[in-house]
mmCIF file with all atom_site columns, C-alpha atoms and ligand atoms in Angstrom:
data_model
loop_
_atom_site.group_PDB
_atom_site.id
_atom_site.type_symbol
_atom_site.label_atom_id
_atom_site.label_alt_id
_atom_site.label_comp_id
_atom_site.label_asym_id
_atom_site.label_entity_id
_atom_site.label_seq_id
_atom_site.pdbx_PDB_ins_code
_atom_site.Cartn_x
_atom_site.Cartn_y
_atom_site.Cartn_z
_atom_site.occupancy
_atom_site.B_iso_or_equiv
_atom_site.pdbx_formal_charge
_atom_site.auth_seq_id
_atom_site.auth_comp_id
_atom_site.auth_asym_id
_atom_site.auth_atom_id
_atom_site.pdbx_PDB_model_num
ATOM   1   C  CA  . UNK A 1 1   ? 5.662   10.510  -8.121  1.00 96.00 ? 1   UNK A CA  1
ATOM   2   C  CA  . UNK A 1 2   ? 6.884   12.365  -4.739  1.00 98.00 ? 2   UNK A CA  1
ATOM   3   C  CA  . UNK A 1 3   ? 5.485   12.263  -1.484  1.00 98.00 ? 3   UNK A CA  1
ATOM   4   C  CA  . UNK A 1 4   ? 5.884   12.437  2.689   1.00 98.00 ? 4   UNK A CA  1
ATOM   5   C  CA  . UNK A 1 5   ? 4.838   12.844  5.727   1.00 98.00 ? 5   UNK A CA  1
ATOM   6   C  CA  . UNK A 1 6   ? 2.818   15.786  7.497   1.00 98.00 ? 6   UNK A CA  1
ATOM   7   C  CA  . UNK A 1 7   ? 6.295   17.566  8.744   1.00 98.00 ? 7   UNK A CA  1
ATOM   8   C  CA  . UNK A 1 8   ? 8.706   17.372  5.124   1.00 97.00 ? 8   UNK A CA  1
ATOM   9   C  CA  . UNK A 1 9   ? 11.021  15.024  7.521   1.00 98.00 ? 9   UNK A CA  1
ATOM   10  C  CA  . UNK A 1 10  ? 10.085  12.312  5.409   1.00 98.00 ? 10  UNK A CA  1
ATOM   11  C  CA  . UNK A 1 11  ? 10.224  12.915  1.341   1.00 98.00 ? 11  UNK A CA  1
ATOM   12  C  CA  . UNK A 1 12  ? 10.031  9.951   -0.843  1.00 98.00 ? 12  UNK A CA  1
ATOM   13  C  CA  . UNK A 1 13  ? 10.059  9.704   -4.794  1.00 98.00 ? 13  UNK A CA  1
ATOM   14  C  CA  . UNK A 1 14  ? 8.723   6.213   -6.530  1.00 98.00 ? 14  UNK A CA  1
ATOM   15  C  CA  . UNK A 1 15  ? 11.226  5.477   -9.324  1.00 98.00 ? 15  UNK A CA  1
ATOM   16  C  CA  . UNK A 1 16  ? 8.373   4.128   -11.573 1.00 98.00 ? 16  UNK A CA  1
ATOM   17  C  CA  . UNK A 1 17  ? 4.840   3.159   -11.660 1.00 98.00 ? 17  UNK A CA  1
ATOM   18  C  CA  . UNK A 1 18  ? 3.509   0.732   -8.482  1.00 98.00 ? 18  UNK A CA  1
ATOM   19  C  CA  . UNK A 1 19  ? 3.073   -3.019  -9.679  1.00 98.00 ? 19  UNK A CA  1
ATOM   20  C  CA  . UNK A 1 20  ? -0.808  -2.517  -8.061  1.00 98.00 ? 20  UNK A CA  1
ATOM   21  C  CA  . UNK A 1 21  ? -3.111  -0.779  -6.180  1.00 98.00 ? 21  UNK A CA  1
ATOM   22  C  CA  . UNK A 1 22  ? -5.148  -1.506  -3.277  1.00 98.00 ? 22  UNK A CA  1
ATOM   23  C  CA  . UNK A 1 23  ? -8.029  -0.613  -1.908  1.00 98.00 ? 23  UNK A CA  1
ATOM   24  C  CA  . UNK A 1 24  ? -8.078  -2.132  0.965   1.00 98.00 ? 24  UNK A CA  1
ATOM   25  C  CA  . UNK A 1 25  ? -11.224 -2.209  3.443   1.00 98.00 ? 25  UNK A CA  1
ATOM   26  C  CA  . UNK A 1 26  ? -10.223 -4.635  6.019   1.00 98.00 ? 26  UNK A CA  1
ATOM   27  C  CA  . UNK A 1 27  ? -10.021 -3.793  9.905   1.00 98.00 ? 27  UNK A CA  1
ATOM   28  C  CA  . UNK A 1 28  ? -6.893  -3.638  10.325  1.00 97.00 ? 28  UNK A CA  1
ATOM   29  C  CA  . UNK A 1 29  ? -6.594  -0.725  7.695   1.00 97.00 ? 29  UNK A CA  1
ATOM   30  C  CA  . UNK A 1 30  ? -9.473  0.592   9.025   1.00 97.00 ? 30  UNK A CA  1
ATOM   31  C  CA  . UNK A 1 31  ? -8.288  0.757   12.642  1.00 96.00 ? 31  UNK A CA  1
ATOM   32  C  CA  . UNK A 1 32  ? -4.471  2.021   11.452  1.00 94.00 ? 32  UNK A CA  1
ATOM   33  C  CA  . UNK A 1 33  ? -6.040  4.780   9.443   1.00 95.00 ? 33  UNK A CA  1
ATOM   34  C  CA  . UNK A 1 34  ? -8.690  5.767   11.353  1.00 96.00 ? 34  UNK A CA  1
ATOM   35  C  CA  . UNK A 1 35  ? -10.423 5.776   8.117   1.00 97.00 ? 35  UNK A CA  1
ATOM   36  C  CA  . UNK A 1 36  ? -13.018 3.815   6.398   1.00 98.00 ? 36  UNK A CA  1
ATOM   37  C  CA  . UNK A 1 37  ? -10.413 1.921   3.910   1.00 98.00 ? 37  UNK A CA  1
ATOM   38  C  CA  . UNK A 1 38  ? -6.523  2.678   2.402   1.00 98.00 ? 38  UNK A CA  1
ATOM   39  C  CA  . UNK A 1 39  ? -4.908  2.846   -0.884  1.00 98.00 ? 39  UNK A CA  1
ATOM   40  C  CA  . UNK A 1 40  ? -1.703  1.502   -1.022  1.00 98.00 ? 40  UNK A CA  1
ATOM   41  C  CA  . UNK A 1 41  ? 1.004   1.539   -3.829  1.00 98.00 ? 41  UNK A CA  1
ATOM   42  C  CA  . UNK A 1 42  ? 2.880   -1.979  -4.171  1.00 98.00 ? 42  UNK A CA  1
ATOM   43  C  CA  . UNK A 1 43  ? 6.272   -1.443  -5.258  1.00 98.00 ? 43  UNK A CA  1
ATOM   44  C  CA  . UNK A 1 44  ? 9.531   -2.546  -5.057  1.00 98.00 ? 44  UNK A CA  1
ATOM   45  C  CA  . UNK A 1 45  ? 11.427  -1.123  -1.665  1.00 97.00 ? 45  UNK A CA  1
ATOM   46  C  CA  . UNK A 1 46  ? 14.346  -0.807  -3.767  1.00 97.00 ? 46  UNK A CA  1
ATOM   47  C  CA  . UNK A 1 47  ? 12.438  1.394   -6.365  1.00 98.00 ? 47  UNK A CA  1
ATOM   48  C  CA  . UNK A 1 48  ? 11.430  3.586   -3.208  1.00 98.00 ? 48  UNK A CA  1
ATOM   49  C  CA  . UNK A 1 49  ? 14.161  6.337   -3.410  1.00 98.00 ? 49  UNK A CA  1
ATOM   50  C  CA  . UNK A 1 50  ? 14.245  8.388   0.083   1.00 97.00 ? 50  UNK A CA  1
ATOM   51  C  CA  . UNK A 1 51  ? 15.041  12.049  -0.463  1.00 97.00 ? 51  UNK A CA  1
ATOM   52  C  CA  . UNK A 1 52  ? 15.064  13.193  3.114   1.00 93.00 ? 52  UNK A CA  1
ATOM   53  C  CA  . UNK A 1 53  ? 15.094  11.085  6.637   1.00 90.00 ? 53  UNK A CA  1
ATOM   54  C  CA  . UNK A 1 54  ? 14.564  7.406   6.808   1.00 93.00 ? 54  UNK A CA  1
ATOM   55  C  CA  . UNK A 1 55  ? 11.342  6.346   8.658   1.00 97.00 ? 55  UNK A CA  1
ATOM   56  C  CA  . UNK A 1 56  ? 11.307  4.250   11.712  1.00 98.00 ? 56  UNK A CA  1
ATOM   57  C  CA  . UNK A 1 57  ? 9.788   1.095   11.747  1.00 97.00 ? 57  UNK A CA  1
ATOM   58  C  CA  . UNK A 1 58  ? 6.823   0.318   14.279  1.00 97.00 ? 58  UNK A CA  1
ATOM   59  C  CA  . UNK A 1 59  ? 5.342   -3.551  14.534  1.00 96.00 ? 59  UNK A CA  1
ATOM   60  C  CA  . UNK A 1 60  ? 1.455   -2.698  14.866  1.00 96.00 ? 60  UNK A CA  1
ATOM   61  C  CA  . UNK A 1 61  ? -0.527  -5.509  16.264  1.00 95.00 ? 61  UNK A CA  1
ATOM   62  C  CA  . UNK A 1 62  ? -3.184  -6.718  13.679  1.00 94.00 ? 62  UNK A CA  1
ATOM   63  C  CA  . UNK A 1 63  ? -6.462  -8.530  14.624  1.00 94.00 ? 63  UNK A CA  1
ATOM   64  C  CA  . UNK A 1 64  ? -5.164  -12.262 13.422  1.00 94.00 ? 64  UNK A CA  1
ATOM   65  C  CA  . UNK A 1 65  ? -2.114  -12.100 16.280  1.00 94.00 ? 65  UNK A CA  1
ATOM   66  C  CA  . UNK A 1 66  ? 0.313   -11.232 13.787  1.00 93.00 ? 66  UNK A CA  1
ATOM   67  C  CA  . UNK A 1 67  ? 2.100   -7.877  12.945  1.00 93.00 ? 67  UNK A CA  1
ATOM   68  C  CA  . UNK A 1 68  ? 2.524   -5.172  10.305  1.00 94.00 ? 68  UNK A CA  1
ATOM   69  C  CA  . UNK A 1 69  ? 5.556   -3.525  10.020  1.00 97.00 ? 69  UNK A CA  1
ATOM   70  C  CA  . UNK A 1 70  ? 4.479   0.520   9.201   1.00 98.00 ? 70  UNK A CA  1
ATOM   71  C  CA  . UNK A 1 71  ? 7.747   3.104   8.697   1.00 98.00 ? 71  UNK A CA  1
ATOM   72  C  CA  . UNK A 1 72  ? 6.641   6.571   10.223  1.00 98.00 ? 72  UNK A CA  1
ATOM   73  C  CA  . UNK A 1 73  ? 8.207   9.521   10.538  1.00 98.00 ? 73  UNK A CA  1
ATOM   74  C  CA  . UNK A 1 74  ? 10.486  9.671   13.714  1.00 97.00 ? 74  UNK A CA  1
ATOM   75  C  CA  . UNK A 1 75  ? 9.203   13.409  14.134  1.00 98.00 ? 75  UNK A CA  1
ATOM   76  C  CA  . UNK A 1 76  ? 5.490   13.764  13.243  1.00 98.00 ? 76  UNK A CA  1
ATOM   77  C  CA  . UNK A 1 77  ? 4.812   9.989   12.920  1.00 97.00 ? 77  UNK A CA  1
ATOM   78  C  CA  . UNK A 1 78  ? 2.753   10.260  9.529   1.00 98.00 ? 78  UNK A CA  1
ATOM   79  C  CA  . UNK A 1 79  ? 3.143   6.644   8.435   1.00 98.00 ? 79  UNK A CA  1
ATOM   80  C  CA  . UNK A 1 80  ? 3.858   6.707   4.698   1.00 98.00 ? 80  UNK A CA  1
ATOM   81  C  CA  . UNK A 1 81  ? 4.433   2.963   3.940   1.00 98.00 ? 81  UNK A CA  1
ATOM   82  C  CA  . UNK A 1 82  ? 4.601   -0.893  5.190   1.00 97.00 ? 82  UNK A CA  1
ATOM   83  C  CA  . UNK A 1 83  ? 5.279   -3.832  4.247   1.00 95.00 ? 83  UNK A CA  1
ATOM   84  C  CA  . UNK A 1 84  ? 3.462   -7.258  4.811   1.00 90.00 ? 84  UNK A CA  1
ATOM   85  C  CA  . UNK A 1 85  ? 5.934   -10.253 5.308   1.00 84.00 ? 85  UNK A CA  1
ATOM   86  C  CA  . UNK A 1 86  ? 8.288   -9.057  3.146   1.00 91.00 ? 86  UNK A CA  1
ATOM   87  C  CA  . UNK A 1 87  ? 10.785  -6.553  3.273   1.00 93.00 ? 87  UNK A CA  1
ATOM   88  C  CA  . UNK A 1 88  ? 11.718  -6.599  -1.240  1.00 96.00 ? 88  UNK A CA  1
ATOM   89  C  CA  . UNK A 1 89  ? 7.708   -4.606  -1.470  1.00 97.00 ? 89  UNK A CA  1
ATOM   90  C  CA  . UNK A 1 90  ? 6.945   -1.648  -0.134  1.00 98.00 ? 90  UNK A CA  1
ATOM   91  C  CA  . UNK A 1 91  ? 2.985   -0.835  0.399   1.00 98.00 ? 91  UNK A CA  1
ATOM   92  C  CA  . UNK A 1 92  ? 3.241   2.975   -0.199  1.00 98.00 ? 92  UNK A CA  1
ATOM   93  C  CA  . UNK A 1 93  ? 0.048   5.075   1.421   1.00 98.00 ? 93  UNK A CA  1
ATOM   94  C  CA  . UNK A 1 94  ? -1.701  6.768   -1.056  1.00 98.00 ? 94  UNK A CA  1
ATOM   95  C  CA  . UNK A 1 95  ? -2.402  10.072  0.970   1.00 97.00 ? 95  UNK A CA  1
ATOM   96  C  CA  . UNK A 1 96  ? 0.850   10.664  1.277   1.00 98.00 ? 96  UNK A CA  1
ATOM   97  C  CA  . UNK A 1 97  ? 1.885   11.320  -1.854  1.00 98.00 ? 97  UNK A CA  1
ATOM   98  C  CA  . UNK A 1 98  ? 1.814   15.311  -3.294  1.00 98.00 ? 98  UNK A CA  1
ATOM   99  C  CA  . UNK A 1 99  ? -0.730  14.276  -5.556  1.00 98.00 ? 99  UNK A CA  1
ATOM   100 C  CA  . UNK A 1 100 ? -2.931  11.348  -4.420  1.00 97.00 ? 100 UNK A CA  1
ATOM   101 C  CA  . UNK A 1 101 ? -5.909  11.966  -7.045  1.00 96.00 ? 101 UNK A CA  1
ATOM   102 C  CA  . UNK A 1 102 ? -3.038  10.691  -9.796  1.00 95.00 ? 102 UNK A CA  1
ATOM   103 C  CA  . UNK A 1 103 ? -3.764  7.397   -8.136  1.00 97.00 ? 103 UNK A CA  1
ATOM   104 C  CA  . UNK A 1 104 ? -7.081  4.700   -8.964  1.00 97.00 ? 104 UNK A CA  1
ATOM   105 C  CA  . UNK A 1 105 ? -6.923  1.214   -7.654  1.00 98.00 ? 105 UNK A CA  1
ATOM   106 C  CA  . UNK A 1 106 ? -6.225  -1.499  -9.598  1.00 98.00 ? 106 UNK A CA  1
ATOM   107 C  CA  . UNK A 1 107 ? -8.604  -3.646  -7.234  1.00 98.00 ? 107 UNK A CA  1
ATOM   108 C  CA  . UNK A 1 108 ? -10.454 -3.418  -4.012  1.00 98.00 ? 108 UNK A CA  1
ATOM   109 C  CA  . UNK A 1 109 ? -10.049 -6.248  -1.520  1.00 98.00 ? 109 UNK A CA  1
ATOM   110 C  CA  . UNK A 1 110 ? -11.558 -7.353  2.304   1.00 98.00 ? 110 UNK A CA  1
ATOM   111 C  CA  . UNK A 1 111 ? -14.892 -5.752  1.153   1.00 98.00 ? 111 UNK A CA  1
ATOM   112 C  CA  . UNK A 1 112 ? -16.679 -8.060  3.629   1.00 98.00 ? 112 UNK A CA  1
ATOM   113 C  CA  . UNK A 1 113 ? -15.946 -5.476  5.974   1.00 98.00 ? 113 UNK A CA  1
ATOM   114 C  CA  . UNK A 1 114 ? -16.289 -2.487  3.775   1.00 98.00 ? 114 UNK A CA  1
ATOM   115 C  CA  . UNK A 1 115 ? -18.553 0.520   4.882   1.00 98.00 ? 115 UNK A CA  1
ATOM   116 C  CA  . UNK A 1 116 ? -21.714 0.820   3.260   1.00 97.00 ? 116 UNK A CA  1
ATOM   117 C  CA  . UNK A 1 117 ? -21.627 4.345   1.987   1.00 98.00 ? 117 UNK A CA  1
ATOM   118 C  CA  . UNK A 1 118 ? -18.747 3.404   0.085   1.00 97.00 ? 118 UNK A CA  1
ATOM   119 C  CA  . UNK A 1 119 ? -19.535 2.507   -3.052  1.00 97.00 ? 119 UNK A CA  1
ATOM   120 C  CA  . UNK A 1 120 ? -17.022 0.930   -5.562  1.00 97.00 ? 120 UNK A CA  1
ATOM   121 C  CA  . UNK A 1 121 ? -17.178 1.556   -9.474  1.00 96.00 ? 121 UNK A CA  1
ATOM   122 C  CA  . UNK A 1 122 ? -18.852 -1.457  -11.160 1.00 97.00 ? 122 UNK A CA  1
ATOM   123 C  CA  . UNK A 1 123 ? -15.623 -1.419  -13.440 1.00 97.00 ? 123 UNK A CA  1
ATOM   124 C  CA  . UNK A 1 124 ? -13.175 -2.568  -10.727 1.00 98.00 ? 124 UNK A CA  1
ATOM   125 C  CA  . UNK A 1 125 ? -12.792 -5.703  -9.332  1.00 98.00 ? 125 UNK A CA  1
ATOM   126 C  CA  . UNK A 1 126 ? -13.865 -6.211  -5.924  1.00 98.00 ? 126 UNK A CA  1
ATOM   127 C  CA  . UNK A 1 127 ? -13.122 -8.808  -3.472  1.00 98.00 ? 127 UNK A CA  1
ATOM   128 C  CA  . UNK A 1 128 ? -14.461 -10.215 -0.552  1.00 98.00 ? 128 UNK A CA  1
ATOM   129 C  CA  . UNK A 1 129 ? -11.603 -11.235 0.815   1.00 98.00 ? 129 UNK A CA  1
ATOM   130 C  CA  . UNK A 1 130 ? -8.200  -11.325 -1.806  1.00 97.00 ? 130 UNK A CA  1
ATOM   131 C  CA  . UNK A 1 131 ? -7.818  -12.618 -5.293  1.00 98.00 ? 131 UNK A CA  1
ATOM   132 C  CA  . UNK A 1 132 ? -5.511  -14.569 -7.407  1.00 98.00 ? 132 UNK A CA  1
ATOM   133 C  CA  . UNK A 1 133 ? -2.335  -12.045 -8.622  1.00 96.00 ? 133 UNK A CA  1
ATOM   134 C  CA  . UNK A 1 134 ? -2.038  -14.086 -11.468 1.00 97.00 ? 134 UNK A CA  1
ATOM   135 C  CA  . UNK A 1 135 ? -5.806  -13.035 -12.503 1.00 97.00 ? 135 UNK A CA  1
ATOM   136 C  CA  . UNK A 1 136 ? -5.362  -9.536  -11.927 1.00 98.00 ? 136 UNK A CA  1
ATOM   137 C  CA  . UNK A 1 137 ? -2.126  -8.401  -12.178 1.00 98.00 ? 137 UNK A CA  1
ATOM   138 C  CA  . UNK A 1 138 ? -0.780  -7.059  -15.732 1.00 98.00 ? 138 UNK A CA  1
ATOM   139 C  CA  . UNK A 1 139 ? 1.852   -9.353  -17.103 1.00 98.00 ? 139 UNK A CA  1
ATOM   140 C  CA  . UNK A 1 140 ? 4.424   -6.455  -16.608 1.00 98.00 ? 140 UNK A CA  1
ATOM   141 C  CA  . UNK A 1 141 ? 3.823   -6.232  -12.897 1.00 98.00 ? 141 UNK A CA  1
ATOM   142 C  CA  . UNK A 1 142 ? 3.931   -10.238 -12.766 1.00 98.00 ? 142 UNK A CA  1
ATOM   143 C  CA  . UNK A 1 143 ? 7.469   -10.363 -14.355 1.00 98.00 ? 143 UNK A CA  1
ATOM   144 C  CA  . UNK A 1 144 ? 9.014   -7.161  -12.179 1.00 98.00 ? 144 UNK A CA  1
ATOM   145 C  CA  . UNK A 1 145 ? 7.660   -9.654  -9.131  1.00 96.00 ? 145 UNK A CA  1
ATOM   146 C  CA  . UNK A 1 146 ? 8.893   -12.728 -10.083 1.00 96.00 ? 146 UNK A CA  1
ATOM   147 C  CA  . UNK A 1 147 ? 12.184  -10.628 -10.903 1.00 96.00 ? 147 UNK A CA  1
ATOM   148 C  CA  . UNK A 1 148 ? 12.189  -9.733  -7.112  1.00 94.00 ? 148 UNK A CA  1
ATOM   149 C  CA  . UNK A 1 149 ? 12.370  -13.652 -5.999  1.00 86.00 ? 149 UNK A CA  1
ATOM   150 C  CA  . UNK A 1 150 ? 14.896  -14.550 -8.396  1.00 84.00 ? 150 UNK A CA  1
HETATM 151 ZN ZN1 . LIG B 2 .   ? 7.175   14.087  9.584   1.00 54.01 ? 201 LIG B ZN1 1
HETATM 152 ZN ZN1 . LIG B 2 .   ? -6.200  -4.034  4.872   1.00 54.01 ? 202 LIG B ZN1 1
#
């Protein structure tokens, strides 16, 4: 799959499929979006091939104190991916990509703060807060991770 930012400055392709896909309804997406949730691709950076310009990294403040590193475009400033804590996964935005309806999360997460008009498919697994990746994640996706930290 391909995909960029607003201005073609940024053009990305993902090697292979993501490990997993959030949903993610927490404030901090929320407020970074200025949407009511995001879907983000996990995937390994290195299986993030960039066609075009790199993005530049901005620290955003999140609610807990910490920060997220998001990569934007240096031009229009579309952000297109992140990363939380580490820099070996990639959390690719879903609406950046040419064709985002190819995409379904895996799981939805932080629902406690999910907007009531969305409503989320009986048969995917919601969580209040996060879940346990050994639970949820196919054995594939466990092994390409635990490939990462070796
Ligand atoms: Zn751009
Ligand atoms: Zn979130």
């Amino acid at each position: 799959m391909e995909g960029g930012c607003a201005c073609g400055g940024v053009r990305y392709r993902l090697t292979s499929a993501p490990l997993f896909v959030h949903c993610c309804h927490c404030l901090n997406c929320q407020r970074q979006t200025g949407s009511a949730f995001v879907v983000n691709l996990l995937i390994e950076s290195a299986r993030v091939e960039l066609l075009a310009d790199e993005p530049v990294a901005v620290d955003v403040p999140r609610d807990d104190g910490s920060t997220q590193r998001v990569y934007r475009c240096r031009t229009c400033e579309v952000a297109v991916y992140s990363e939380y804590g580490r820099p070996d996964v990639r959390f690719v935005r879903a609406g950046t990509l040419d064709e985002p309806r190819r995409v379904t999360p895996d799981v939805h997460i932080f629902t406690k703060s999910k907007v009531a008009w969305v409503v989320i498919p009986e048969s995917v697994p919601a969580f209040e807060v996060f879940y346990d990746m050994a639970e949820q994640w196919p054995a594939a996706s466990l092994e390409r991770i635990a490939a990462l930290r070796r």
